[in-house]
């Protein structure tokens, strides 16, 4: 059963700043400004640029700016709903696995510090050259993150922990625990029971995950009666000889057990991202 997080009354923002101020203005007006109409010939003024189609596809499977923007807006709304404080009110944000800015673009106008980390040189080069509000930082697989201890009051990581081997998963949980300040809020997306159920029941979702049927059934056994962690290595466009990449499923019991050793598990938003990925909200100790 998913949990809810308190904090109602802390999410509202004053609406005195126009939408052109970006995320520093009215939150909903800013998100609406970023939703591209189907007949748009060019993005409206005031929003962040879009990555080229090949990089967009490499990180998300999307190729159209309208879809890329829509996903980003949906993610921002989901995170803001789960957050104990409005997203623009954080002071120092780490976007771990920034990709080419599906979420980072929408922090245009952010008045705090926004750091985007990624393992891919192409992603970091594009973010560094196109998103002026983002400090783009290259990481190395299974190496200490290039950040000081306790330096962020928020961490966002979308579609990273849903693709890691367990060894990498635990390594990066430890690293995020190191760089998160006491009381920091972390938003990490995972494939949980909702994603597993949809992969079993919907041919489109099963095809999208591109994993063998027997591996999916083994993952179900792990979540329903085993350790609660299943990693299925892929041989796709993001697979690398440098690190393991695949489809990962984790149970809520695993989150409470393993993640709970490092953080307070404040909420689990089941299916919060497109009724598919869960978003786990954590508090740093």
PDB file of C-alpha atoms in Angstrom:
ATOM      1  CA  UNK A   1       0.000   0.000   0.000  1.00  0.00           C
ATOM      2  CA  UNK A   2       1.422   3.407  -0.892  1.00  0.00           C
ATOM      3  CA  UNK A   3       1.939   5.997   1.780  1.00  0.00           C
ATOM      4  CA  UNK A   4       1.211   9.692   1.732  1.00  0.00           C
ATOM      5  CA  UNK A   5       3.377  12.499   2.977  1.00  0.00           C
ATOM      6  CA  UNK A   6       2.282  15.467   5.006  1.00  0.00           C
ATOM      7  CA  UNK A   7       3.159  19.042   4.301  1.00  0.00           C
ATOM      8  CA  UNK A   8      -0.081  20.427   2.893  1.00  0.00           C
ATOM      9  CA  UNK A   9      -0.010  24.172   3.091  1.00  0.00           C
ATOM     10  CA  UNK A  10       3.698  24.331   2.317  1.00  0.00           C
ATOM     11  CA  UNK A  11       3.400  23.845  -1.437  1.00  0.00           C
ATOM     12  CA  UNK A  12       1.659  27.069  -2.423  1.00  0.00           C
ATOM     13  CA  UNK A  13       3.705  29.860  -3.986  1.00  0.00           C
ATOM     14  CA  UNK A  14       2.922  33.527  -4.372  1.00  0.00           C
ATOM     15  CA  UNK A  15       1.636  34.292  -7.851  1.00  0.00           C
ATOM     16  CA  UNK A  16       3.117  37.766  -8.159  1.00  0.00           C
ATOM     17  CA  UNK A  17       5.965  36.759 -10.503  1.00  0.00           C
ATOM     18  CA  UNK A  18       5.059  36.282 -14.195  1.00  0.00           C
ATOM     19  CA  UNK A  19       5.517  32.925 -15.890  1.00  0.00           C
ATOM     20  CA  UNK A  20       8.451  34.287 -17.910  1.00  0.00           C
ATOM     21  CA  UNK A  21      10.425  34.228 -14.640  1.00  0.00           C
ATOM     22  CA  UNK A  22      10.510  30.435 -14.984  1.00  0.00           C
ATOM     23  CA  UNK A  23      10.209  28.242 -11.939  1.00  0.00           C
ATOM     24  CA  UNK A  24      10.728  31.299  -9.698  1.00  0.00           C
ATOM     25  CA  UNK A  25       7.281  32.535 -10.753  1.00  0.00           C
ATOM     26  CA  UNK A  26       3.880  30.909 -10.518  1.00  0.00           C
ATOM     27  CA  UNK A  27       4.534  27.161 -10.632  1.00  0.00           C
ATOM     28  CA  UNK A  28       1.454  26.041 -12.563  1.00  0.00           C
ATOM     29  CA  UNK A  29       1.667  28.945 -15.008  1.00  0.00           C
ATOM     30  CA  UNK A  30       5.296  28.027 -15.696  1.00  0.00           C
ATOM     31  CA  UNK A  31       4.454  24.372 -16.329  1.00  0.00           C
ATOM     32  CA  UNK A  32       1.577  25.364 -18.629  1.00  0.00           C
ATOM     33  CA  UNK A  33       3.950  27.609 -20.578  1.00  0.00           C
ATOM     34  CA  UNK A  34       6.134  24.568 -21.245  1.00  0.00           C
ATOM     35  CA  UNK A  35       3.359  22.400 -22.715  1.00  0.00           C
ATOM     36  CA  UNK A  36       3.755  22.759 -26.463  1.00  0.00           C
ATOM     37  CA  UNK A  37       0.563  22.817 -28.552  1.00  0.00           C
ATOM     38  CA  UNK A  38       0.373  20.232 -31.318  1.00  0.00           C
ATOM     39  CA  UNK A  39       0.528  22.939 -33.998  1.00  0.00           C
ATOM     40  CA  UNK A  40       3.495  24.797 -32.508  1.00  0.00           C
ATOM     41  CA  UNK A  41       6.084  25.592 -35.177  1.00  0.00           C
ATOM     42  CA  UNK A  42       8.653  26.666 -32.590  1.00  0.00           C
ATOM     43  CA  UNK A  43       8.934  26.645 -28.782  1.00  0.00           C
ATOM     44  CA  UNK A  44       7.583  29.812 -27.131  1.00  0.00           C
ATOM     45  CA  UNK A  45       9.975  32.418 -25.776  1.00  0.00           C
ATOM     46  CA  UNK A  46      11.131  32.081 -22.212  1.00  0.00           C
ATOM     47  CA  UNK A  47      11.477  28.298 -21.965  1.00  0.00           C
ATOM     48  CA  UNK A  48      14.696  26.307 -22.004  1.00  0.00           C
ATOM     49  CA  UNK A  49      15.937  24.795 -25.298  1.00  0.00           C
ATOM     50  CA  UNK A  50      15.300  21.194 -26.328  1.00  0.00           C
ATOM     51  CA  UNK A  51      18.006  18.602 -26.990  1.00  0.00           C
ATOM     52  CA  UNK A  52      18.437  17.110 -30.461  1.00  0.00           C
ATOM     53  CA  UNK A  53      16.277  14.110 -31.291  1.00  0.00           C
ATOM     54  CA  UNK A  54      19.090  11.560 -31.006  1.00  0.00           C
ATOM     55  CA  UNK A  55      19.991  12.598 -27.454  1.00  0.00           C
ATOM     56  CA  UNK A  56      16.342  12.856 -26.527  1.00  0.00           C
ATOM     57  CA  UNK A  57      15.803   9.289 -27.707  1.00  0.00           C
ATOM     58  CA  UNK A  58      18.975   8.027 -26.053  1.00  0.00           C
ATOM     59  CA  UNK A  59      17.793   9.127 -22.621  1.00  0.00           C
ATOM     60  CA  UNK A  60      14.008   8.738 -22.798  1.00  0.00           C
ATOM     61  CA  UNK A  61      12.988   6.882 -25.962  1.00  0.00           C
ATOM     62  CA  UNK A  62      11.236  10.075 -27.139  1.00  0.00           C
ATOM     63  CA  UNK A  63      12.062  12.100 -30.232  1.00  0.00           C
ATOM     64  CA  UNK A  64       9.566  14.990 -30.246  1.00  0.00           C
ATOM     65  CA  UNK A  65      10.014  18.154 -28.142  1.00  0.00           C
ATOM     66  CA  UNK A  66       6.279  18.186 -27.384  1.00  0.00           C
ATOM     67  CA  UNK A  67       6.460  14.713 -25.791  1.00  0.00           C
ATOM     68  CA  UNK A  68       9.720  15.511 -23.996  1.00  0.00           C
ATOM     69  CA  UNK A  69       8.148  18.649 -22.529  1.00  0.00           C
ATOM     70  CA  UNK A  70       4.966  16.833 -21.552  1.00  0.00           C
ATOM     71  CA  UNK A  71       6.911  14.156 -19.683  1.00  0.00           C
ATOM     72  CA  UNK A  72       8.925  16.785 -17.848  1.00  0.00           C
ATOM     73  CA  UNK A  73       5.813  18.706 -16.820  1.00  0.00           C
ATOM     74  CA  UNK A  74       4.128  15.518 -15.594  1.00  0.00           C
ATOM     75  CA  UNK A  75       7.204  14.579 -13.556  1.00  0.00           C
ATOM     76  CA  UNK A  76       7.450  18.046 -12.007  1.00  0.00           C
ATOM     77  CA  UNK A  77       3.804  17.971 -10.936  1.00  0.00           C
ATOM     78  CA  UNK A  78       4.223  14.510  -9.433  1.00  0.00           C
ATOM     79  CA  UNK A  79       7.339  15.505  -7.503  1.00  0.00           C
ATOM     80  CA  UNK A  80       5.808  18.743  -6.272  1.00  0.00           C
ATOM     81  CA  UNK A  81       2.733  16.871  -5.050  1.00  0.00           C
ATOM     82  CA  UNK A  82       4.880  14.433  -3.069  1.00  0.00           C
ATOM     83  CA  UNK A  83       7.243  17.079  -1.725  1.00  0.00           C
ATOM     84  CA  UNK A  84       6.900  18.565   1.772  1.00  0.00           C
ATOM     85  CA  UNK A  85       7.897  21.933   0.334  1.00  0.00           C
ATOM     86  CA  UNK A  86       7.427  23.460  -3.102  1.00  0.00           C
ATOM     87  CA  UNK A  87      10.222  22.483  -5.491  1.00  0.00           C
ATOM     88  CA  UNK A  88      11.321  26.098  -6.178  1.00  0.00           C
ATOM     89  CA  UNK A  89      11.926  26.610  -2.444  1.00  0.00           C
ATOM     90  CA  UNK A  90      14.867  24.221  -2.228  1.00  0.00           C
ATOM     91  CA  UNK A  91      18.280  25.896  -2.088  1.00  0.00           C
ATOM     92  CA  UNK A  92      20.626  23.283  -3.563  1.00  0.00           C
ATOM     93  CA  UNK A  93      19.365  20.499  -5.848  1.00  0.00           C
ATOM     94  CA  UNK A  94      21.254  17.489  -7.195  1.00  0.00           C
ATOM     95  CA  UNK A  95      19.769  15.944 -10.327  1.00  0.00           C
ATOM     96  CA  UNK A  96      21.456  12.532 -10.273  1.00  0.00           C
ATOM     97  CA  UNK A  97      21.207  11.133 -13.796  1.00  0.00           C
ATOM     98  CA  UNK A  98      20.303  14.449 -15.403  1.00  0.00           C
ATOM     99  CA  UNK A  99      20.298  12.976 -18.931  1.00  0.00           C
ATOM    100  CA  UNK A 100      19.579  15.858 -21.297  1.00  0.00           C
ATOM    101  CA  UNK A 101      17.358  17.744 -18.907  1.00  0.00           C
ATOM    102  CA  UNK A 102      13.852  16.316 -19.087  1.00  0.00           C
ATOM    103  CA  UNK A 103      13.370  17.629 -15.530  1.00  0.00           C
ATOM    104  CA  UNK A 104      16.297  20.065 -15.364  1.00  0.00           C
ATOM    105  CA  UNK A 105      14.904  22.212 -18.206  1.00  0.00           C
ATOM    106  CA  UNK A 106      11.921  23.042 -16.046  1.00  0.00           C
ATOM    107  CA  UNK A 107      14.111  24.491 -13.300  1.00  0.00           C
ATOM    108  CA  UNK A 108      14.936  27.382 -15.662  1.00  0.00           C
ATOM    109  CA  UNK A 109      14.913  30.499 -13.474  1.00  0.00           C
ATOM    110  CA  UNK A 110      15.729  28.529 -10.295  1.00  0.00           C
ATOM    111  CA  UNK A 111      17.213  30.858  -7.698  1.00  0.00           C
ATOM    112  CA  UNK A 112      19.237  28.214  -5.905  1.00  0.00           C
ATOM    113  CA  UNK A 113      22.046  25.912  -7.046  1.00  0.00           C
ATOM    114  CA  UNK A 114      21.148  23.139  -9.477  1.00  0.00           C
ATOM    115  CA  UNK A 115      23.746  20.448 -10.210  1.00  0.00           C
ATOM    116  CA  UNK A 116      23.132  17.864 -12.925  1.00  0.00           C
ATOM    117  CA  UNK A 117      25.305  14.736 -12.834  1.00  0.00           C
ATOM    118  CA  UNK A 118      25.512  12.088 -15.509  1.00  0.00           C
ATOM    119  CA  UNK A 119      27.853   9.310 -16.599  1.00  0.00           C
ATOM    120  CA  UNK A 120      27.506  10.054 -20.343  1.00  0.00           C
ATOM    121  CA  UNK A 121      29.835  12.622 -21.955  1.00  0.00           C
ATOM    122  CA  UNK A 122      27.244  13.499 -24.614  1.00  0.00           C
ATOM    123  CA  UNK A 123      24.606  14.356 -22.028  1.00  0.00           C
ATOM    124  CA  UNK A 124      26.936  16.484 -19.938  1.00  0.00           C
ATOM    125  CA  UNK A 125      28.212  18.348 -23.008  1.00  0.00           C
ATOM    126  CA  UNK A 126      24.681  19.216 -24.128  1.00  0.00           C
ATOM    127  CA  UNK A 127      23.493  20.308 -20.689  1.00  0.00           C
ATOM    128  CA  UNK A 128      26.645  22.359 -20.135  1.00  0.00           C
ATOM    129  CA  UNK A 129      26.202  24.148 -23.459  1.00  0.00           C
ATOM    130  CA  UNK A 130      22.444  24.717 -23.330  1.00  0.00           C
ATOM    131  CA  UNK A 131      21.062  24.911 -19.785  1.00  0.00           C
ATOM    132  CA  UNK A 132      22.753  27.907 -18.195  1.00  0.00           C
ATOM    133  CA  UNK A 133      21.072  27.361 -14.819  1.00  0.00           C
ATOM    134  CA  UNK A 134      22.541  23.848 -14.492  1.00  0.00           C
ATOM    135  CA  UNK A 135      26.050  23.057 -13.286  1.00  0.00           C
ATOM    136  CA  UNK A 136      26.826  19.975 -15.399  1.00  0.00           C
ATOM    137  CA  UNK A 137      29.130  17.446 -13.707  1.00  0.00           C
ATOM    138  CA  UNK A 138      30.505  14.239 -15.234  1.00  0.00           C
ATOM    139  CA  UNK A 139      30.536  11.155 -13.010  1.00  0.00           C
ATOM    140  CA  UNK A 140      32.442   7.896 -13.311  1.00  0.00           C
ATOM    141  CA  UNK A 141      30.804   4.523 -12.751  1.00  0.00           C
ATOM    142  CA  UNK A 142      31.153   3.187  -9.199  1.00  0.00           C
ATOM    143  CA  UNK A 143      33.279   6.154  -8.145  1.00  0.00           C
ATOM    144  CA  UNK A 144      32.663   8.681  -5.403  1.00  0.00           C
ATOM    145  CA  UNK A 145      30.388  11.482  -6.608  1.00  0.00           C
ATOM    146  CA  UNK A 146      32.251  14.767  -7.202  1.00  0.00           C
ATOM    147  CA  UNK A 147      30.400  16.656  -4.460  1.00  0.00           C
ATOM    148  CA  UNK A 148      31.056  17.666  -0.871  1.00  0.00           C
ATOM    149  CA  UNK A 149      29.431  15.891   2.046  1.00  0.00           C
ATOM    150  CA  UNK A 150      26.037  17.269   3.098  1.00  0.00           C
ATOM    151  CA  UNK A 151      25.922  19.751   0.226  1.00  0.00           C
ATOM    152  CA  UNK A 152      22.353  19.329  -1.133  1.00  0.00           C
ATOM    153  CA  UNK A 153      18.967  19.881   0.467  1.00  0.00           C
ATOM    154  CA  UNK A 154      17.178  18.039  -2.351  1.00  0.00           C
ATOM    155  CA  UNK A 155      18.062  15.150  -4.664  1.00  0.00           C
ATOM    156  CA  UNK A 156      16.070  14.159  -7.757  1.00  0.00           C
ATOM    157  CA  UNK A 157      16.848  10.929  -9.575  1.00  0.00           C
ATOM    158  CA  UNK A 158      14.436   9.768 -12.269  1.00  0.00           C
ATOM    159  CA  UNK A 159      14.916   6.450 -14.098  1.00  0.00           C
ATOM    160  CA  UNK A 160      18.298   5.658 -12.545  1.00  0.00           C
ATOM    161  CA  UNK A 161      17.569   3.282  -9.665  1.00  0.00           C
ATOM    162  CA  UNK A 162      15.103   1.533 -11.970  1.00  0.00           C
ATOM    163  CA  UNK A 163      18.061   0.333 -14.076  1.00  0.00           C
ATOM    164  CA  UNK A 164      20.895  -0.517 -11.653  1.00  0.00           C
ATOM    165  CA  UNK A 165      22.389  -3.792 -10.479  1.00  0.00           C
ATOM    166  CA  UNK A 166      22.055  -4.263  -6.739  1.00  0.00           C
ATOM    167  CA  UNK A 167      25.744  -3.576  -6.092  1.00  0.00           C
ATOM    168  CA  UNK A 168      25.535  -0.259  -7.953  1.00  0.00           C
ATOM    169  CA  UNK A 169      22.154   0.496  -6.385  1.00  0.00           C
ATOM    170  CA  UNK A 170      23.554   0.202  -2.850  1.00  0.00           C
ATOM    171  CA  UNK A 171      26.749   2.064  -3.736  1.00  0.00           C
ATOM    172  CA  UNK A 172      24.850   5.084  -5.020  1.00  0.00           C
ATOM    173  CA  UNK A 173      22.386   5.056  -2.129  1.00  0.00           C
ATOM    174  CA  UNK A 174      25.420   5.402   0.141  1.00  0.00           C
ATOM    175  CA  UNK A 175      26.773   8.229  -2.003  1.00  0.00           C
ATOM    176  CA  UNK A 176      23.473  10.096  -1.978  1.00  0.00           C
ATOM    177  CA  UNK A 177      23.328   9.670   1.788  1.00  0.00           C
ATOM    178  CA  UNK A 178      26.783  11.244   1.955  1.00  0.00           C
ATOM    179  CA  UNK A 179      26.026  14.322  -0.164  1.00  0.00           C
ATOM    180  CA  UNK A 180      22.538  14.973   1.260  1.00  0.00           C
ATOM    181  CA  UNK A 181      22.361  17.453   4.116  1.00  0.00           C
ATOM    182  CA  UNK A 182      20.524  16.407   7.291  1.00  0.00           C
ATOM    183  CA  UNK A 183      16.804  16.789   6.633  1.00  0.00           C
ATOM    184  CA  UNK A 184      17.292  16.876   2.856  1.00  0.00           C
ATOM    185  CA  UNK A 185      14.476  15.464   0.711  1.00  0.00           C
ATOM    186  CA  UNK A 186      15.274  12.860  -1.942  1.00  0.00           C
ATOM    187  CA  UNK A 187      12.979  11.786  -4.795  1.00  0.00           C
ATOM    188  CA  UNK A 188      14.096   8.497  -6.394  1.00  0.00           C
ATOM    189  CA  UNK A 189      12.017   6.638  -8.965  1.00  0.00           C
ATOM    190  CA  UNK A 190      11.881   2.832  -9.111  1.00  0.00           C
ATOM    191  CA  UNK A 191      10.025   0.020 -10.832  1.00  0.00           C
ATOM    192  CA  UNK A 192       7.796  -1.437  -8.139  1.00  0.00           C
ATOM    193  CA  UNK A 193       4.677  -3.587  -8.000  1.00  0.00           C
ATOM    194  CA  UNK A 194       2.779  -1.268 -10.348  1.00  0.00           C
ATOM    195  CA  UNK A 195       5.402  -1.505 -13.086  1.00  0.00           C
ATOM    196  CA  UNK A 196       5.657  -5.263 -12.642  1.00  0.00           C
ATOM    197  CA  UNK A 197       1.895  -5.736 -12.873  1.00  0.00           C
ATOM    198  CA  UNK A 198       1.611  -3.616 -16.007  1.00  0.00           C
ATOM    199  CA  UNK A 199       4.525  -5.453 -17.647  1.00  0.00           C
ATOM    200  CA  UNK A 200       2.744  -8.756 -16.958  1.00  0.00           C
ATOM    201  CA  UNK A 201      -0.655  -7.577 -18.192  1.00  0.00           C
ATOM    202  CA  UNK A 202       0.112  -5.158 -21.051  1.00  0.00           C
ATOM    203  CA  UNK A 203       1.935  -6.297 -24.165  1.00  0.00           C
ATOM    204  CA  UNK A 204       2.987  -2.718 -24.982  1.00  0.00           C
ATOM    205  CA  UNK A 205       4.695  -2.291 -21.613  1.00  0.00           C
ATOM    206  CA  UNK A 206       6.339  -5.706 -21.796  1.00  0.00           C
ATOM    207  CA  UNK A 207       7.712  -4.867 -25.259  1.00  0.00           C
ATOM    208  CA  UNK A 208       8.956  -1.486 -24.047  1.00  0.00           C
ATOM    209  CA  UNK A 209      10.967  -3.086 -21.239  1.00  0.00           C
ATOM    210  CA  UNK A 210      12.546  -5.509 -23.736  1.00  0.00           C
ATOM    211  CA  UNK A 211      13.227  -8.324 -21.267  1.00  0.00           C
ATOM    212  CA  UNK A 212      12.601 -12.105 -21.548  1.00  0.00           C
ATOM    213  CA  UNK A 213       9.292 -13.445 -20.255  1.00  0.00           C
ATOM    214  CA  UNK A 214      11.008 -15.913 -17.923  1.00  0.00           C
ATOM    215  CA  UNK A 215      13.084 -13.089 -16.420  1.00  0.00           C
ATOM    216  CA  UNK A 216       9.902 -11.117 -15.766  1.00  0.00           C
ATOM    217  CA  UNK A 217       8.366 -14.096 -13.982  1.00  0.00           C
ATOM    218  CA  UNK A 218      11.524 -14.538 -11.910  1.00  0.00           C
ATOM    219  CA  UNK A 219      11.288 -10.857 -10.967  1.00  0.00           C
ATOM    220  CA  UNK A 220       7.694 -11.402  -9.859  1.00  0.00           C
ATOM    221  CA  UNK A 221       8.787 -14.311  -7.658  1.00  0.00           C
ATOM    222  CA  UNK A 222      11.462 -12.126  -6.088  1.00  0.00           C
ATOM    223  CA  UNK A 223       9.060  -9.289  -5.349  1.00  0.00           C
ATOM    224  CA  UNK A 224       6.238 -11.480  -4.065  1.00  0.00           C
ATOM    225  CA  UNK A 225       8.148 -13.895  -1.907  1.00  0.00           C
ATOM    226  CA  UNK A 226      11.871 -13.466  -2.322  1.00  0.00           C
ATOM    227  CA  UNK A 227      14.372 -10.773  -1.466  1.00  0.00           C
ATOM    228  CA  UNK A 228      12.376  -8.068  -3.201  1.00  0.00           C
ATOM    229  CA  UNK A 229      15.122  -7.115  -5.684  1.00  0.00           C
ATOM    230  CA  UNK A 230      15.398  -8.233  -9.302  1.00  0.00           C
ATOM    231  CA  UNK A 231      17.887  -7.013 -11.912  1.00  0.00           C
ATOM    232  CA  UNK A 232      17.616  -8.099 -15.551  1.00  0.00           C
ATOM    233  CA  UNK A 233      20.573  -7.031 -17.672  1.00  0.00           C
ATOM    234  CA  UNK A 234      19.746  -5.653 -21.086  1.00  0.00           C
ATOM    235  CA  UNK A 235      21.711  -5.501 -24.305  1.00  0.00           C
ATOM    236  CA  UNK A 236      20.272  -2.267 -25.613  1.00  0.00           C
ATOM    237  CA  UNK A 237      21.449   1.190 -26.617  1.00  0.00           C
ATOM    238  CA  UNK A 238      22.326   2.203 -23.036  1.00  0.00           C
ATOM    239  CA  UNK A 239      24.231  -0.971 -22.191  1.00  0.00           C
ATOM    240  CA  UNK A 240      27.893  -0.374 -21.487  1.00  0.00           C
ATOM    241  CA  UNK A 241      30.936  -2.508 -20.808  1.00  0.00           C
ATOM    242  CA  UNK A 242      31.785  -0.013 -18.057  1.00  0.00           C
ATOM    243  CA  UNK A 243      28.706  -0.597 -15.896  1.00  0.00           C
ATOM    244  CA  UNK A 244      25.695  -2.901 -15.701  1.00  0.00           C
ATOM    245  CA  UNK A 245      22.455  -1.530 -17.129  1.00  0.00           C
ATOM    246  CA  UNK A 246      19.096  -3.239 -17.255  1.00  0.00           C
ATOM    247  CA  UNK A 247      15.598  -3.325 -15.805  1.00  0.00           C
ATOM    248  CA  UNK A 248      15.356  -3.349 -12.022  1.00  0.00           C
ATOM    249  CA  UNK A 249      12.304  -4.111  -9.884  1.00  0.00           C
ATOM    250  CA  UNK A 250      12.203  -3.498  -6.133  1.00  0.00           C
ATOM    251  CA  UNK A 251       9.512  -4.160  -3.569  1.00  0.00           C
ATOM    252  CA  UNK A 252       8.319  -1.723  -0.924  1.00  0.00           C
ATOM    253  CA  UNK A 253       9.602  -4.124   1.736  1.00  0.00           C
ATOM    254  CA  UNK A 254      13.072  -3.896   0.161  1.00  0.00           C
ATOM    255  CA  UNK A 255      12.859  -0.097   0.146  1.00  0.00           C
ATOM    256  CA  UNK A 256      11.871   0.018   3.797  1.00  0.00           C
ATOM    257  CA  UNK A 257      14.557  -2.524   4.716  1.00  0.00           C
ATOM    258  CA  UNK A 258      17.628  -1.486   2.702  1.00  0.00           C
ATOM    259  CA  UNK A 259      16.866   2.162   2.018  1.00  0.00           C
ATOM    260  CA  UNK A 260      15.563   2.560   5.545  1.00  0.00           C
ATOM    261  CA  UNK A 261      19.036   1.782   6.868  1.00  0.00           C
ATOM    262  CA  UNK A 262      20.276   4.997   5.268  1.00  0.00           C
ATOM    263  CA  UNK A 263      17.250   7.318   5.195  1.00  0.00           C
ATOM    264  CA  UNK A 264      13.830   7.848   6.662  1.00  0.00           C
ATOM    265  CA  UNK A 265      11.349   6.511   4.097  1.00  0.00           C
ATOM    266  CA  UNK A 266       8.836   9.358   4.148  1.00  0.00           C
ATOM    267  CA  UNK A 267       6.523   8.286   1.327  1.00  0.00           C
ATOM    268  CA  UNK A 268       6.131   5.918  -1.593  1.00  0.00           C
ATOM    269  CA  UNK A 269       4.094   7.311  -4.455  1.00  0.00           C
ATOM    270  CA  UNK A 270       2.973   4.127  -6.215  1.00  0.00           C
ATOM    271  CA  UNK A 271       2.765   4.648  -9.963  1.00  0.00           C
ATOM    272  CA  UNK A 272       3.380   8.367  -9.515  1.00  0.00           C
ATOM    273  CA  UNK A 273       5.108   8.687 -12.898  1.00  0.00           C
ATOM    274  CA  UNK A 274       2.686   7.843 -15.706  1.00  0.00           C
ATOM    275  CA  UNK A 275       0.958   5.271 -13.485  1.00  0.00           C
ATOM    276  CA  UNK A 276       4.113   3.216 -13.889  1.00  0.00           C
ATOM    277  CA  UNK A 277       7.208   4.114 -11.873  1.00  0.00           C
ATOM    278  CA  UNK A 278       6.973   4.634  -8.118  1.00  0.00           C
ATOM    279  CA  UNK A 279       8.614   7.683  -6.558  1.00  0.00           C
ATOM    280  CA  UNK A 280      10.208   7.036  -3.186  1.00  0.00           C
ATOM    281  CA  UNK A 281      10.509  10.147  -1.027  1.00  0.00           C
ATOM    282  CA  UNK A 282      13.281   9.996   1.559  1.00  0.00           C
ATOM    283  CA  UNK A 283      14.534  12.215   4.369  1.00  0.00           C
ATOM    284  CA  UNK A 284      18.275  12.340   5.004  1.00  0.00           C
ATOM    285  CA  UNK A 285      19.368  11.757   8.571  1.00  0.00           C
TER     286      UNK A 285
END
